[in-house]
Short mmCIF file of C-alpha atoms in Angstrom, two decimals:
data_model
loop_
_atom_site.label_atom_id
_atom_site.label_comp_id
_atom_site.label_asym_id
_atom_site.label_seq_id
_atom_site.Cartn_x
_atom_site.Cartn_y
_atom_site.Cartn_z
CA GLY F 1 118.54 134.20 97.05
CA GLU F 2 116.13 137.20 97.18
CA ASP F 3 112.62 136.61 96.03
CA VAL F 4 109.85 139.24 95.77
CA GLU F 5 106.43 138.14 94.84
CA GLN F 6 103.36 139.99 93.68
CA SER F 7 100.06 139.01 92.13
CA LEU F 8 99.85 139.65 88.52
CA PHE F 9 96.44 141.43 88.13
CA LEU F 10 94.09 143.73 89.91
CA SER F 11 90.87 145.26 88.57
CA VAL F 12 88.97 148.02 90.31
CA ARG F 13 86.26 150.65 89.51
CA GLU F 14 87.14 154.32 89.32
CA GLY F 15 86.73 155.96 92.70
CA ASP F 16 87.38 152.73 94.70
CA SER F 17 90.48 151.92 96.90
CA SER F 18 93.21 149.68 95.32
CA VAL F 19 95.28 147.49 97.31
CA ILE F 20 98.41 145.85 95.81
CA ASN F 21 100.31 143.29 97.86
CA CYS F 22 103.84 142.12 97.90
CA THR F 23 105.96 139.69 99.86
CA TYR F 24 109.74 139.52 100.12
CA THR F 25 112.26 137.24 101.48
CA ASP F 26 115.43 139.17 102.28
CA SER F 27 115.23 140.38 105.85
CA SER F 28 118.26 142.55 105.55
CA SER F 29 116.45 144.91 103.13
CA THR F 30 116.83 148.50 104.05
CA TYR F 31 114.37 150.11 101.95
CA LEU F 32 111.17 148.86 100.16
CA TYR F 33 109.80 150.72 97.22
CA TRP F 34 106.88 150.99 94.81
CA TYR F 35 107.43 151.83 91.27
CA LYS F 36 104.92 152.60 88.62
CA GLN F 37 105.27 151.85 84.97
CA GLU F 38 102.98 153.22 82.27
CA PRO F 39 102.87 151.62 78.81
CA GLY F 40 106.10 152.41 76.79
CA ALA F 41 107.85 154.16 79.63
CA GLY F 42 110.44 153.58 82.25
CA LEU F 43 109.76 152.93 85.91
CA GLN F 44 108.85 155.87 88.05
CA LEU F 45 109.54 155.73 91.74
CA LEU F 46 106.19 156.35 93.49
CA THR F 47 107.07 156.04 97.23
CA TYR F 48 109.32 154.12 99.56
CA ILE F 49 109.52 152.93 103.05
CA PHE F 50 112.35 152.56 105.40
CA SER F 51 112.58 149.14 107.07
CA ASN F 52 112.03 150.46 110.59
CA MET F 53 108.70 152.14 109.68
CA ASP F 54 105.39 150.48 109.72
CA MET F 55 103.32 152.98 107.61
CA LYS F 56 103.98 155.83 105.24
CA GLN F 57 101.28 158.05 103.68
CA ASP F 58 101.73 160.40 100.81
CA GLN F 59 98.47 162.02 99.58
CA ARG F 60 96.42 159.15 97.88
CA LEU F 61 99.14 156.55 98.50
CA THR F 62 99.42 154.51 101.84
CA VAL F 63 102.19 152.13 102.14
CA LEU F 64 102.06 149.39 104.98
CA LEU F 65 104.92 147.18 106.02
CA ASN F 66 104.71 144.17 107.98
CA LYS F 67 108.37 143.29 108.72
CA LYS F 68 107.61 140.15 110.79
CA ASP F 69 105.53 138.64 107.82
CA LYS F 70 107.59 140.39 105.16
CA HIS F 71 104.69 141.78 103.62
CA LEU F 72 104.34 145.26 101.93
CA SER F 73 101.29 146.74 100.62
CA LEU F 74 100.28 149.84 98.52
CA ARG F 75 96.90 151.36 98.90
CA ILE F 76 95.62 153.88 96.34
CA ALA F 77 92.60 155.81 97.50
CA ASP F 78 90.04 157.16 95.08
CA THR F 79 91.70 155.19 92.11
CA GLN F 80 91.64 157.14 88.80
CA THR F 81 91.79 155.81 85.35
CA GLY F 82 95.34 157.53 85.16
CA ASP F 83 96.46 155.12 87.85
CA SER F 84 96.07 152.21 85.30
CA ALA F 85 99.61 150.96 84.97
CA ILE F 86 101.93 148.13 86.21
CA TYR F 87 103.05 148.46 89.90
CA PHE F 88 106.40 147.00 90.86
CA CYS F 89 107.46 146.33 94.47
CA ALA F 90 111.13 146.36 94.96
CA GLU F 91 113.57 145.80 97.97
CA GLY F 92 116.91 147.31 98.21
CA SER F 93 119.90 146.87 100.43
CA TYR F 94 122.55 149.57 100.49
CA ASN F 95 125.21 147.05 101.33
CA PHE F 96 125.81 146.32 97.75
CA ASN F 97 123.54 148.66 96.04
CA LYS F 98 121.27 145.75 94.97
CA PHE F 99 117.74 146.00 94.19
CA TYR F 100 115.29 143.24 93.39
CA PHE F 101 111.92 143.64 91.85
CA GLY F 102 108.83 141.57 92.00
CA SER F 103 107.06 140.64 88.66
CA GLY F 104 104.61 143.62 88.76
CA THR F 105 100.86 144.01 89.25
CA LYS F 106 98.84 145.24 86.46
CA LEU F 107 96.22 147.51 87.74
CA ASN F 108 93.25 148.11 85.48
CA VAL F 109 90.83 150.93 86.50
CA LYS F 110 87.48 150.72 84.97
CA PRO F 111 85.31 153.88 84.43
CA ASP L 1 116.96 168.36 82.41
CA THR L 2 118.32 166.06 85.23
CA ALA L 3 117.52 162.58 84.10
CA VAL L 4 118.73 159.02 83.20
CA SER L 5 118.90 158.90 79.45
CA GLN L 6 119.52 155.86 77.17
CA THR L 7 119.81 155.66 73.41
CA PRO L 8 118.42 154.45 71.23
CA LYS L 9 114.77 153.87 72.17
CA TYR L 10 114.10 151.39 69.68
CA LEU L 11 116.61 148.80 68.16
CA VAL L 12 115.69 146.32 65.52
CA THR L 13 118.52 144.00 64.16
CA GLN L 14 119.32 140.67 62.77
CA MET L 15 120.31 137.72 64.73
CA GLY L 16 124.24 137.48 64.96
CA ASN L 17 124.78 141.23 64.80
CA ASP L 18 126.64 143.24 67.35
CA LYS L 19 124.91 146.31 68.99
CA SER L 20 125.35 148.90 71.71
CA ILE L 21 123.16 150.76 73.98
CA LYS L 22 124.19 153.94 75.59
CA CYS L 23 123.22 155.36 78.91
CA GLU L 24 124.05 158.64 80.80
CA GLN L 25 122.98 160.12 83.96
CA ASN L 26 123.48 163.47 85.21
CA LEU L 27 122.13 163.08 88.64
CA GLY L 28 125.63 162.85 90.28
CA HIS L 29 124.91 159.28 91.27
CA ASP L 30 127.81 156.89 92.01
CA THR L 31 126.02 153.55 90.96
CA MET L 32 124.52 152.64 87.55
CA TYR L 33 122.62 149.60 86.48
CA TRP L 34 121.40 147.65 83.60
CA TYR L 35 118.05 145.74 83.77
CA LYS L 36 116.35 143.39 81.32
CA GLN L 37 112.56 143.38 81.32
CA ASP L 38 111.09 140.44 79.46
CA SER L 39 107.77 140.13 77.65
CA LYS L 40 106.05 139.10 80.85
CA LYS L 41 107.44 142.45 82.47
CA PHE L 42 109.63 140.62 84.84
CA LEU L 43 112.64 142.87 85.68
CA LYS L 44 115.88 141.46 86.18
CA ILE L 45 119.23 142.96 87.24
CA MET L 46 122.08 142.28 84.78
CA PHE L 47 124.95 144.63 85.87
CA SER L 48 125.80 147.15 88.61
CA TYR L 49 128.70 149.49 88.41
CA ASN L 50 129.86 151.67 91.30
CA ASN L 51 132.25 154.51 90.49
CA LYS L 52 133.19 152.64 87.25
CA GLU L 53 133.84 149.34 89.04
CA LEU L 54 131.73 146.32 88.33
CA ILE L 55 130.07 145.25 91.52
CA ILE L 56 127.13 143.04 90.36
CA ASN L 57 127.21 140.55 87.41
CA GLU L 58 124.06 138.32 87.54
CA THR L 59 124.67 135.30 85.53
CA VAL L 60 124.52 137.18 82.34
CA PRO L 61 125.97 135.53 79.13
CA ASN L 62 129.48 136.97 78.26
CA ARG L 63 128.06 137.98 75.05
CA PHE L 64 127.00 141.12 77.08
CA SER L 65 129.71 143.43 78.02
CA PRO L 66 129.13 146.55 80.03
CA LYS L 67 131.50 149.44 79.94
CA SER L 68 131.68 152.43 82.07
CA PRO L 69 134.13 155.14 80.93
CA ASP L 70 133.18 157.44 83.96
CA LYS L 71 130.61 157.11 86.63
CA ALA L 72 128.09 159.12 84.70
CA HIS L 73 127.92 156.64 81.64
CA LEU L 74 127.18 153.02 81.48
CA ASN L 75 127.03 151.41 78.11
CA LEU L 76 126.02 147.90 77.06
CA HIS L 77 127.54 146.03 74.33
CA ILE L 78 125.97 142.80 73.04
CA ASN L 79 127.75 140.54 70.70
CA SER L 80 126.20 137.78 68.47
CA LEU L 81 122.66 138.71 69.30
CA GLU L 82 120.13 135.98 69.74
CA LEU L 83 116.46 135.79 69.49
CA GLY L 84 116.13 135.37 73.23
CA ASP L 85 117.81 138.90 73.72
CA SER L 86 114.64 140.50 72.51
CA ALA L 87 113.46 142.51 75.50
CA VAL L 88 113.36 145.98 77.02
CA TYR L 89 116.58 147.08 78.59
CA PHE L 90 116.64 149.63 81.27
CA CYS L 91 119.44 151.71 82.53
CA ALA L 92 119.19 153.23 85.99
CA SER L 93 121.16 155.01 88.62
CA SER L 94 121.22 155.38 92.37
CA GLN L 95 123.15 157.21 95.07
CA ALA L 96 126.16 155.41 96.74
CA ARG L 97 125.44 153.65 100.06
CA GLY L 98 125.06 155.77 103.14
CA GLN L 99 124.01 158.79 101.20
CA ALA L 100 120.34 157.96 100.29
CA VAL L 101 117.92 160.43 102.15
CA ASP L 102 114.39 161.16 101.67
CA ASN L 103 113.02 161.08 98.02
CA LEU L 104 116.46 160.77 96.63
CA SER L 105 116.66 156.94 97.66
CA GLY L 106 115.92 154.20 95.32
CA LEU L 107 116.68 153.84 91.54
CA PHE L 108 116.10 156.37 88.78
CA PHE L 109 115.32 154.73 85.51
CA GLY L 110 115.71 155.62 81.86
CA SER L 111 112.83 155.13 79.65
CA GLY L 112 114.16 151.90 78.21
CA THR L 113 115.43 150.38 74.82
CA GLN L 114 113.26 148.05 73.06
CA LEU L 115 115.50 145.52 71.52
CA SER L 116 114.02 143.37 68.87
CA VAL L 117 116.13 140.54 67.35
CA LEU L 118 114.84 138.91 64.16
#
């Protein structure tokens, strides 16, 4: 079955770049997503990448996709304390409207 | 406001009780979901409905019964609650296949219902 894996924790200093990594197994995935969850809140869609793209940039966020290795990463430039949250990688296929999430990476940004 | 809204936000109840969580979306989406997030933050799909029809049921005990009266609503009823049911339950919605474009792709989530079974 589908499997999405992420490391559980990442700690960076304010102003540094953060890189959160994710691996997935379903090669039929159409979209790959990054979601952010702040304490006590639901998941907020940050960005996504279509499976035929290698890179997508959106302001401080850069998503890189290595389809051959089934590896997805999210880079946050100039990380701020407000970026502290849990970041979920997810893969989705529109064949059956299925989405599978990783376990989440807790990003801690130290002042 | 356009959103996925679910109620209640908090639900504290005794073991053995029956409870319901309601969800509504006004985004015009065709597909709705229930996800369960455990204490380790792992998010697992439970059910998915497309235009009121069940399309995903991921090995969830039959004490959990989703009901979709129309495509904008997906409610979750839980019978005979157990301690292990304690978790945060998220409702979500998405556009039907073939219609996802730009920033409208992906899942839109409600803010979650924290269920505590005592």
